[in-house]
Short mmCIF file of C-alpha atoms in Angstrom, two decimals:
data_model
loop_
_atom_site.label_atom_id
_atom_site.label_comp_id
_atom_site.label_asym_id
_atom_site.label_seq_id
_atom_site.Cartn_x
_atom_site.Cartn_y
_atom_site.Cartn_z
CA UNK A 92 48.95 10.64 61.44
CA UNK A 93 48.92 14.74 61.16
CA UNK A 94 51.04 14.50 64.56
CA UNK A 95 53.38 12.13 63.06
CA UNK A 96 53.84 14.36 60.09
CA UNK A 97 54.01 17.34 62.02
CA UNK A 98 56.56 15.81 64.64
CA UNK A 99 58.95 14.58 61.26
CA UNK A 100 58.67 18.36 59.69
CA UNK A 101 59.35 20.20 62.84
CA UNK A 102 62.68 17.27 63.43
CA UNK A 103 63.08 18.12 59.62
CA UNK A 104 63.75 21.88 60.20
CA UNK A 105 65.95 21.32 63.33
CA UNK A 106 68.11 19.53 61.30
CA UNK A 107 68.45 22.09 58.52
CA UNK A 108 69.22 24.69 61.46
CA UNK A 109 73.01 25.58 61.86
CA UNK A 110 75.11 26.74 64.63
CA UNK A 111 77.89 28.67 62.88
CA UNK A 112 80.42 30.13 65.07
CA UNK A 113 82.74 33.02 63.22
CA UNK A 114 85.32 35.55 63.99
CA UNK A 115 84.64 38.84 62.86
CA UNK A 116 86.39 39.13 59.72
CA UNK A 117 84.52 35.58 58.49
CA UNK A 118 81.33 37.02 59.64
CA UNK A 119 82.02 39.88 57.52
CA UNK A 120 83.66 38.30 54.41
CA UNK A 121 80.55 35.62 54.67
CA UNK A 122 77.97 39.05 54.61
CA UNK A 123 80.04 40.27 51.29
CA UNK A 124 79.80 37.18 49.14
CA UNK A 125 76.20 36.30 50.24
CA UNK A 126 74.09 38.95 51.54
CA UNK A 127 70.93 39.92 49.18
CA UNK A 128 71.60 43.78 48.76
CA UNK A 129 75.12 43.68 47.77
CA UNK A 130 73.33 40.81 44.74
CA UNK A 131 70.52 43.69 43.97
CA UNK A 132 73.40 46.56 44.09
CA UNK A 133 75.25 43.69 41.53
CA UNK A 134 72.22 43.82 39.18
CA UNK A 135 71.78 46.98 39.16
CA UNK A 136 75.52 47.43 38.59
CA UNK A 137 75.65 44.65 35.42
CA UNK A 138 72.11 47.12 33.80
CA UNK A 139 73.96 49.96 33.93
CA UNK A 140 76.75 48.06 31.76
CA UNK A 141 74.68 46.68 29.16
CA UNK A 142 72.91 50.26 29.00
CA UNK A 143 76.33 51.26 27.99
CA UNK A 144 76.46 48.83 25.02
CA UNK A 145 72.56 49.81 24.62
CA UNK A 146 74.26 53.45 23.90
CA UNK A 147 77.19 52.52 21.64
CA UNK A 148 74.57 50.68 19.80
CA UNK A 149 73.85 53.44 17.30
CA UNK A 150 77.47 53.98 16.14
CA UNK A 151 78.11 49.97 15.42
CA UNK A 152 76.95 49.18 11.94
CA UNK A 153 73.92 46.84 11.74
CA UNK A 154 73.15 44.75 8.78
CA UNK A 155 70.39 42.96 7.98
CA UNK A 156 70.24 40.91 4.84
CA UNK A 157 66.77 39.27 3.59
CA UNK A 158 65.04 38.60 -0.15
CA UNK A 159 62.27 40.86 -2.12
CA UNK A 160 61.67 38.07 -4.21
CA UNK A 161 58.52 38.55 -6.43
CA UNK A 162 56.94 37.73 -9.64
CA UNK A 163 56.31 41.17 -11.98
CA UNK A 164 53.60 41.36 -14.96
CA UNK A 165 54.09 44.43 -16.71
CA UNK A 166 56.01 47.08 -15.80
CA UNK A 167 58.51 46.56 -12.63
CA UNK A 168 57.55 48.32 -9.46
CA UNK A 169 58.92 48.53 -6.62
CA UNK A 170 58.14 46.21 -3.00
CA UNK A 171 58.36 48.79 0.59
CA UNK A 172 60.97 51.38 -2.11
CA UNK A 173 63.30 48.03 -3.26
CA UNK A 174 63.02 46.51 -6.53
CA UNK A 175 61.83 42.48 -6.64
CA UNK A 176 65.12 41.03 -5.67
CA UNK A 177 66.35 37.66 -4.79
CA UNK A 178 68.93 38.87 -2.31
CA UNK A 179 68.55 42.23 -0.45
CA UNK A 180 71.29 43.31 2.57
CA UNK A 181 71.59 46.58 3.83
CA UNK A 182 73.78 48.50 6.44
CA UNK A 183 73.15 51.56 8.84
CA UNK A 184 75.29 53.58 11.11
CA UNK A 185 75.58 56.57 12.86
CA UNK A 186 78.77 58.58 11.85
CA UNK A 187 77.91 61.99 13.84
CA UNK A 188 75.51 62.47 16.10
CA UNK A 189 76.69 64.49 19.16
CA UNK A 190 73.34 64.20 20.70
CA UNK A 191 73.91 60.51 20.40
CA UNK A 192 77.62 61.10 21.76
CA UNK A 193 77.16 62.77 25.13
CA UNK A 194 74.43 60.16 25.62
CA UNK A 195 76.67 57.56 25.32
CA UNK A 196 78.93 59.60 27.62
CA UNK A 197 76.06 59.78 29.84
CA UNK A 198 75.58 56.05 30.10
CA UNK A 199 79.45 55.58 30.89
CA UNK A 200 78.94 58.17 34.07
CA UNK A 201 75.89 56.68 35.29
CA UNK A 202 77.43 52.73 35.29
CA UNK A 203 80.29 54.99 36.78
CA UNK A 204 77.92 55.68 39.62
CA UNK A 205 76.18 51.99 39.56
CA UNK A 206 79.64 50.80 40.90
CA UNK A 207 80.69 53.16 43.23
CA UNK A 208 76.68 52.39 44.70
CA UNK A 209 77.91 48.69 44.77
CA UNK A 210 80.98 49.62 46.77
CA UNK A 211 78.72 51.55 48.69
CA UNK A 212 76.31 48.80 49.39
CA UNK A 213 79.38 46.53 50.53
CA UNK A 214 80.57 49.03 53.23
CA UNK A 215 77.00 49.41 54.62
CA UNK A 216 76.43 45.22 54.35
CA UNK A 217 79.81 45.43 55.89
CA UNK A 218 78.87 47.42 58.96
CA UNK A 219 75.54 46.22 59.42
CA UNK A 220 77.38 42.45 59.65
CA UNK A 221 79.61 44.23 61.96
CA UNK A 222 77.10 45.86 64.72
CA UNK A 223 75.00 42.63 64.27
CA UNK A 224 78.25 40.81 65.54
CA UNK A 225 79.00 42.72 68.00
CA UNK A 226 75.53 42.86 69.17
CA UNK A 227 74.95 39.08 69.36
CA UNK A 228 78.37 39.26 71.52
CA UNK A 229 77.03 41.43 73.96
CA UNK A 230 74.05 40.02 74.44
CA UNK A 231 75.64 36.32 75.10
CA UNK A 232 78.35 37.73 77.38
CA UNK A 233 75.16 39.51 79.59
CA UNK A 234 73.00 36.76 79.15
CA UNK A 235 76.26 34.93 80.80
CA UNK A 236 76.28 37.13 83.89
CA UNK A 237 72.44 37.43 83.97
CA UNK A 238 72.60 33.80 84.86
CA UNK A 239 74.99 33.53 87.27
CA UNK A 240 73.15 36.51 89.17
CA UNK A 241 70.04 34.25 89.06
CA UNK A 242 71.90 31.54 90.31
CA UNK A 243 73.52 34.09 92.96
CA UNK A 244 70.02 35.11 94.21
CA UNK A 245 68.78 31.33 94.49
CA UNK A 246 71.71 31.07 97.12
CA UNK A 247 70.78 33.85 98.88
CA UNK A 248 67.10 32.96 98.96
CA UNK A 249 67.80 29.47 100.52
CA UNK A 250 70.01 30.96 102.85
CA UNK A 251 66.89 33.17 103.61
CA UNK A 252 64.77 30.39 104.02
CA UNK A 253 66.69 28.71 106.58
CA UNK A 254 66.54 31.78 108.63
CA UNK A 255 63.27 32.05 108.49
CA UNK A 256 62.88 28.70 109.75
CA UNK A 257 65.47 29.04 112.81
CA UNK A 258 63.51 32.63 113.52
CA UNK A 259 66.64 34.05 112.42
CA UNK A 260 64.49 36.41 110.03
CA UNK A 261 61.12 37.96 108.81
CA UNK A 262 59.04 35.67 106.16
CA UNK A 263 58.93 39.12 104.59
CA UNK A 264 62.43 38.80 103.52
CA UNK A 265 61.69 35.26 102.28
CA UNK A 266 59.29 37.16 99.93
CA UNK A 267 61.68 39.41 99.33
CA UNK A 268 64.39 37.21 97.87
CA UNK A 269 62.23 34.75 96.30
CA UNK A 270 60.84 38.04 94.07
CA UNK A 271 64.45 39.00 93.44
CA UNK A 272 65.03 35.61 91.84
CA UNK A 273 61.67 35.58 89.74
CA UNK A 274 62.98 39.00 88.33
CA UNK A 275 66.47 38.01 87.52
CA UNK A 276 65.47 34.87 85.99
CA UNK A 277 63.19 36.54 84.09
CA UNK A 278 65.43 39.05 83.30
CA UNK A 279 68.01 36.11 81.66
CA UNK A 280 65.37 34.89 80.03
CA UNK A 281 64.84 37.84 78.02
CA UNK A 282 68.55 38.21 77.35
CA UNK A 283 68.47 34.68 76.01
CA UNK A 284 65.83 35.43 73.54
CA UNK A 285 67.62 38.66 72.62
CA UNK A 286 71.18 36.58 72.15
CA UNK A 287 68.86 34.15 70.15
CA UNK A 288 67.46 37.19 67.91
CA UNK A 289 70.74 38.70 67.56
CA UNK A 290 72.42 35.55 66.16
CA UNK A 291 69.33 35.16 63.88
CA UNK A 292 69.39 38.24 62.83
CA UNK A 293 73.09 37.95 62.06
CA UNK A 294 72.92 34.99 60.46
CA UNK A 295 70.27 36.54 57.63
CA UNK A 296 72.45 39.47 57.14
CA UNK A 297 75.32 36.87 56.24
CA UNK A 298 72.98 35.46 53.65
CA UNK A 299 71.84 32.84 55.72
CA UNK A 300 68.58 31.16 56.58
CA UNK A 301 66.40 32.34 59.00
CA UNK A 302 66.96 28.72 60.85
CA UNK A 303 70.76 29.72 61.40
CA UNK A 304 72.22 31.26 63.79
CA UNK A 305 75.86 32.48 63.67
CA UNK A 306 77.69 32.69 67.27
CA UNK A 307 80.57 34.82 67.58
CA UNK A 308 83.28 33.10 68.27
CA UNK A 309 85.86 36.01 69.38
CA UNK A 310 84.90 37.61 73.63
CA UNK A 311 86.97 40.54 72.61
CA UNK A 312 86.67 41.72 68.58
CA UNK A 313 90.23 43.14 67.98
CA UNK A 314 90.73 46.64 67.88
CA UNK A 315 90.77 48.79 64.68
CA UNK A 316 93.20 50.99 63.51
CA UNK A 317 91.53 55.09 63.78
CA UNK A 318 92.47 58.03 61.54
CA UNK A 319 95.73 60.06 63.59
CA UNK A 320 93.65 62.72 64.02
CA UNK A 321 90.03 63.98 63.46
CA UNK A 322 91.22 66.61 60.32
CA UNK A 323 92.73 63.61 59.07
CA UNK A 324 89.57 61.80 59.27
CA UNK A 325 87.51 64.37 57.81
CA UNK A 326 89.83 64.99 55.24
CA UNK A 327 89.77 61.01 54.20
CA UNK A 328 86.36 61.29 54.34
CA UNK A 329 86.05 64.13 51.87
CA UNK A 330 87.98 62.64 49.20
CA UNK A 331 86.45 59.18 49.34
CA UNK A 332 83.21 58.91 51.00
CA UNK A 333 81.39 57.21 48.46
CA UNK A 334 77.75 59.30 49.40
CA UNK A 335 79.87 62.42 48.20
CA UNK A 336 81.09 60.33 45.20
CA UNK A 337 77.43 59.42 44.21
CA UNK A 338 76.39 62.75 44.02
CA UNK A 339 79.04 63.74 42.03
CA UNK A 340 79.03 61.36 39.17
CA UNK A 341 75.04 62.48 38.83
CA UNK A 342 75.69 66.10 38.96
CA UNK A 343 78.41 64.57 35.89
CA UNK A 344 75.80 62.50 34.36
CA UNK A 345 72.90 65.75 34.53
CA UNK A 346 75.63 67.86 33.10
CA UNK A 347 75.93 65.39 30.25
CA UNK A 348 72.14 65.31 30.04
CA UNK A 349 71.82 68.66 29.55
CA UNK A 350 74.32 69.21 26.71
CA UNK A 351 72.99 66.20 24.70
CA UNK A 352 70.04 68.06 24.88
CA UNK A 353 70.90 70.97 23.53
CA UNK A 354 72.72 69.09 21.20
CA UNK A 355 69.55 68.26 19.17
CA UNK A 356 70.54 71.69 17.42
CA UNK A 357 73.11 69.94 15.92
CA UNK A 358 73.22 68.24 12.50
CA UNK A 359 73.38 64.60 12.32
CA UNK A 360 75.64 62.19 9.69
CA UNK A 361 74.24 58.59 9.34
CA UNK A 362 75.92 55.79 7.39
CA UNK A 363 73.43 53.65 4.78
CA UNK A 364 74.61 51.03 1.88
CA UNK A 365 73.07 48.68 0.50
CA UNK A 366 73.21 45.60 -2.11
CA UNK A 367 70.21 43.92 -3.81
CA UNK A 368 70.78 40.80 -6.20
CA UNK A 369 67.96 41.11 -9.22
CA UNK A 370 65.80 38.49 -10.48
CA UNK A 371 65.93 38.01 -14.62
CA UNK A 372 62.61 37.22 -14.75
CA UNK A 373 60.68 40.75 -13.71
CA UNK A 374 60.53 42.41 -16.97
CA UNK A 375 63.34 44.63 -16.51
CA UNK A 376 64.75 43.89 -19.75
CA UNK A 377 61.68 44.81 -21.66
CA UNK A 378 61.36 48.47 -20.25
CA UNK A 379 65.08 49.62 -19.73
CA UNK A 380 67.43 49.92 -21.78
CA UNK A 381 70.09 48.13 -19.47
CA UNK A 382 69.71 45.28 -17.10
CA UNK A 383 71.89 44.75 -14.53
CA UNK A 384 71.60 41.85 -11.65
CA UNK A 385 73.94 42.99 -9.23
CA UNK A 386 72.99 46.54 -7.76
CA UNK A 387 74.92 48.64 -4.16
CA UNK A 388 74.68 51.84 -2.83
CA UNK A 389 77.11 53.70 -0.34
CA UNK A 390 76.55 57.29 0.65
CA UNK A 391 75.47 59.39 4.32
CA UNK A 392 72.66 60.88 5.32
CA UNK A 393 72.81 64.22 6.53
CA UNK A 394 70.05 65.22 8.65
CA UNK A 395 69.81 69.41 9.30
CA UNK A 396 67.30 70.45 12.34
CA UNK A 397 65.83 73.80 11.42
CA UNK A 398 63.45 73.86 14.10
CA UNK A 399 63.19 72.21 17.23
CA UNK A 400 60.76 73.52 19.28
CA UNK A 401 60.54 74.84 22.94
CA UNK A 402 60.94 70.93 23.82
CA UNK A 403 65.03 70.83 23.65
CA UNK A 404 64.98 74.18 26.05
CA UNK A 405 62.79 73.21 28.00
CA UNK A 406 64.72 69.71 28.59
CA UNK A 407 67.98 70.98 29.57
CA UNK A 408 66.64 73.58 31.98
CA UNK A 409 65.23 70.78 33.68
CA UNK A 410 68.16 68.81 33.64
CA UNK A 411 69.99 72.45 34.97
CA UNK A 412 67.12 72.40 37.62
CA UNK A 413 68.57 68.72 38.76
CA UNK A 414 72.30 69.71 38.46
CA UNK A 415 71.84 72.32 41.24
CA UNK A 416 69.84 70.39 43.25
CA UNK A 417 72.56 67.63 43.45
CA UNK A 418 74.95 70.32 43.97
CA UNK A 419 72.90 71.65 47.20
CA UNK A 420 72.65 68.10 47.45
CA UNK A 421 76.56 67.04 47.65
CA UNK A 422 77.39 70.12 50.06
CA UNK A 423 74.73 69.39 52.53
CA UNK A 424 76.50 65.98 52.47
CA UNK A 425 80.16 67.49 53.02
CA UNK A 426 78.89 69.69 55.91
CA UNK A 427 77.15 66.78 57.71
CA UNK A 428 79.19 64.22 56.83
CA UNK A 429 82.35 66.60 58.81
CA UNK A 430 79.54 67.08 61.44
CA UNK A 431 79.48 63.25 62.33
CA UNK A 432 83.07 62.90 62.22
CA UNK A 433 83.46 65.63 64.84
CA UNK A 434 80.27 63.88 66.85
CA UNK A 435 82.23 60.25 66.13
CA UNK A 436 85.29 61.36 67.95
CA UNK A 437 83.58 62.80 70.68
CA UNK A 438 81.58 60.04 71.25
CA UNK A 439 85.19 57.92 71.14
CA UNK A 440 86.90 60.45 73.92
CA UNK A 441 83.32 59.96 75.72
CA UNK A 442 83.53 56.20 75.55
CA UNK A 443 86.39 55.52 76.32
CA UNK A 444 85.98 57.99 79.59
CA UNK A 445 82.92 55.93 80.43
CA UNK A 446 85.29 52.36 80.00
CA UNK A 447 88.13 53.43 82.39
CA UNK A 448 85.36 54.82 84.78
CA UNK A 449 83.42 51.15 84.84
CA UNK A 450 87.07 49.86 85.05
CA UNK A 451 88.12 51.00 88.41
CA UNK A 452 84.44 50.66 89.16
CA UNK A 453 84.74 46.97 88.39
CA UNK A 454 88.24 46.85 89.79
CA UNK A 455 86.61 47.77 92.98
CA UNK A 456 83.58 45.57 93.02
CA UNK A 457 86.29 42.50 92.64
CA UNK A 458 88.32 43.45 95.61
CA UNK A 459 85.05 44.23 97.70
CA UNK A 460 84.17 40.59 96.99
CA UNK A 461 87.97 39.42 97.79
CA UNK A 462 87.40 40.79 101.05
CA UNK A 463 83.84 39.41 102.01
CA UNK A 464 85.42 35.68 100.56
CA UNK A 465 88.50 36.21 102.97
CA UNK A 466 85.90 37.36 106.08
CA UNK A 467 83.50 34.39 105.23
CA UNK A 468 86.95 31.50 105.48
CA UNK A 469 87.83 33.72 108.95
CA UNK A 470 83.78 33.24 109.80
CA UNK A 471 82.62 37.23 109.69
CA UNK A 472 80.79 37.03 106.87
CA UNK A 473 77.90 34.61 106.07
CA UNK A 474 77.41 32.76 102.45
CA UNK A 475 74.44 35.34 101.90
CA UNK A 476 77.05 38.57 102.26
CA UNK A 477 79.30 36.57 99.57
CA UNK A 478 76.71 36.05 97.02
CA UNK A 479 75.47 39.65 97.65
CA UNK A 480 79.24 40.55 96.66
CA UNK A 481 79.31 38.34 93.77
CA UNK A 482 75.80 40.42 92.44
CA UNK A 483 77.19 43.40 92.33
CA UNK A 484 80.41 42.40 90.77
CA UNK A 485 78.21 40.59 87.89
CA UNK A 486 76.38 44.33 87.86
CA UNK A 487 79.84 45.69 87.55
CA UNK A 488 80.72 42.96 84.58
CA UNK A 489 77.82 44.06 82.73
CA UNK A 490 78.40 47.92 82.99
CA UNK A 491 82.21 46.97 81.73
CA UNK A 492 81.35 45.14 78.78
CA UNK A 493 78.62 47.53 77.83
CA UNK A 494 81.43 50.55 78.06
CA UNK A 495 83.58 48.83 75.84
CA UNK A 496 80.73 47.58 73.55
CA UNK A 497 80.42 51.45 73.23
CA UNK A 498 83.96 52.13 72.32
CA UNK A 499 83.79 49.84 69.34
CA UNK A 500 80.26 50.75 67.79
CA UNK A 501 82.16 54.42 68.17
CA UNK A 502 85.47 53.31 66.57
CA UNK A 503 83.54 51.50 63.87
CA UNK A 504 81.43 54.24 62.98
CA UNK A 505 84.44 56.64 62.57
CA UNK A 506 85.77 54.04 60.18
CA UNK A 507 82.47 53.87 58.03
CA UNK A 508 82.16 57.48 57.94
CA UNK A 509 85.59 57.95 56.33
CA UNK A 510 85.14 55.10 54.20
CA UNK A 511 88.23 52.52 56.02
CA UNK A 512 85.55 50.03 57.58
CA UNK A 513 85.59 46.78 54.83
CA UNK A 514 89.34 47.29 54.30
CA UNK A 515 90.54 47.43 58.10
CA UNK A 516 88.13 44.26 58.76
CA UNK A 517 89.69 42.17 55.87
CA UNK A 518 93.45 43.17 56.51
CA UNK A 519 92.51 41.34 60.50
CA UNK A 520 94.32 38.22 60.76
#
């Protein structure tokens, strides 16, 4: 019975696990609506809003309205400073209070920052989707070519074996070539669990299950649009890299900090009313010489600080201390932020060096093989020679596809340094 019930759960999951296959741009898209951090980032985004509202708060009247209602004997006192009454309401609202103010002001910067930390969370989701796809590519096309070198070195190994048994050649050999094919089948093995990883791991960064797996479905991602030039780039990058932008609107927020502290100095000028509906029957009439049931008030408060205290300096030099720190803070980011730029295009000219070389590499390795198929039909090259041929050019494949793999995590980390990552991938076709 627990094998029957184990055999149904196990069929279960299978069929809740999906095969996806996706182009690029839908893997990305699919990472932007679902994945996990860009909903926290969200959150965090939508608390920063209502901690806007949470600072207006003060400056919107509030008015609460309720009933004193009590019975007197003797003379009429009063219930928490109100006379009995059997209606109360009363109103309250800041009209002046600059320490209020730049906290407000405050509040506005920092859900400033919230969002541009969204949009930063969505280029970083973006990128991550993208070297996940590009990884789970790679490792299919080698897993590919890992297979067909296996199946390459099985030929050759039963072409070894019937030498060995015409006395054509040494058992050693036999050994020889029967080891080679252990390795590279263990070799595609690993590659397959690797692709297998790779498309899981994809799949969760889409906002997938962990029983997905999302395939690529393009051989060749298309090519991205670079910055002209790398003062261009850096320039771009300057002006919109959203770390740099961060920093900024928190050095803006500190600054606020620090002046709405200092602004406790200042006097304060609150709104109060209020309206309270008497009862006839609490004795007023006996003990004054006028009655009169309906009763309001209107006027401000004005509130004076005379002495604050070492607290309100000793607040804003802290919030000083954090403005230069963020300051130190944002250059630090210019100057390394220029440094990778300068290391990205390098690492570009350096790729795509490395592609043209495994180009004519691979270029050769095809016509070596052209020959050894032409020599083999004319009967001066044996079946083991071809497949020998065909190993190396699968070699050659793999160095290929890795140069150009290299070339795009480049390209694509040029664009996410300068900020042009999401939008290039979602203006693709």
């Amino acid at each position: 019975m627990r094998s029957l019930t184990a055999l149904l759960l196990a069929l279960a999951a299978l069929a809740c696990a999906e095969d996806r296959a996706m182009t690029l741009r839908q893997a990305v898209e699919t990472a932007l609506k679902q994945n996990a951090d860009i909903a926290l980032s969200r959150l965090d985004e939508e608390k920063a809003k209502q901690a806007v509202r949470l600072a207006k708060d003060p400056f919107i009247p509030r008015i609460t309205v309720g009933s004193g209602l009590a019975y007197t004997y003797g003379f009429p006192m009063s219930i928490e400073g109100s006379a009995p009454s059997v209606l109360q309401a009363n109103a309250a609202a800041s009209l002046f209070n600059r320490q209020q103010s730049l906290a407000l002001s405050q509040a506005k910067e920092d859900a400033r920052g919230a969002s541009l930390s969204a949009e930063g969370k969505r280029g970083e989701v973006a990128f991550g989707a993208a070297s996940l796809y590009l990884d789970a590519g790679r490792a299919a096309r080698i897993g590919t070519l890992a297979r067909k070198d296996a199946a390459s070195l099985q030929q050759v190994l039963e072409t070894v074996r019937a030498q060995v048994r015409e006395g054509r050649a040494l058992p050693l050999a036999e050994k020889q070539a029967a080891y080679n094919v252990a390795r590279a089948s263990a070799l595609a093995d690993g590659l397959d669990d690797d692709c297998a990883a790779a498309e899981t791991s994809l799949a969760m960064a889409l906002g997938l299950s962990a029983e997905d797996r999302v395939l690529p479905s393009e051989q060749d991602p298309p090519a991205l649009t670079l910055p002209v030039s790398e003062d261009s780039a850096v320039r771009v990058a300057l002006q919109s890299n959203l770390e740099i932008r961060q920093l900024e609107s928190q050095i803006a927020s500190k600054q606020l900090e620090m002046r709405g502290e200092k602004a406790a100095r200042l006097p304060r000028a609150d709104l109060v009313a209020q309206y309270g509906m008497l009862a006839q029957f609490n004795n007023y009439a006996e003990y004054f010489q006028k009655f009169q049931r309906n009763n309001g008030q209107i006027g401000v408060s004005l509130q004076l600080p005379l002495f604050s205290g070492p607290g309100v300096d000793a607040q804003a030099a802290r919030a000083a201390a954090d403005v230069a720190r963020l300051k130190i803070e944002r250059d630090k980011a210019r100057n390394r932020i220029q440094s990778d730029i300068q290391a990205s295009f390098r690492e570009v000219k350096k790729a795509a060096t490395s592609a043209e070389v495994a180009r004519l590499d691979l270029e050769v390795a095809r016509e070596q093989l052209s020959i050894v198929l032409a020599q083999m039909q004319e009967g001066r090259a044996t079946l083991r020679q071809v497949e020998e041929s065909r190993i190396v050019e699968n070699d050659k494949w793999i160095a290929f596809y890795d140069s150009q793999y290299a070339i795009d995590r480049a390209r694509w980390n040029v664009l996410r340094l300068t900020g042009q990552l999401t939008a290039s991938i979602e203006a693709l076709p």
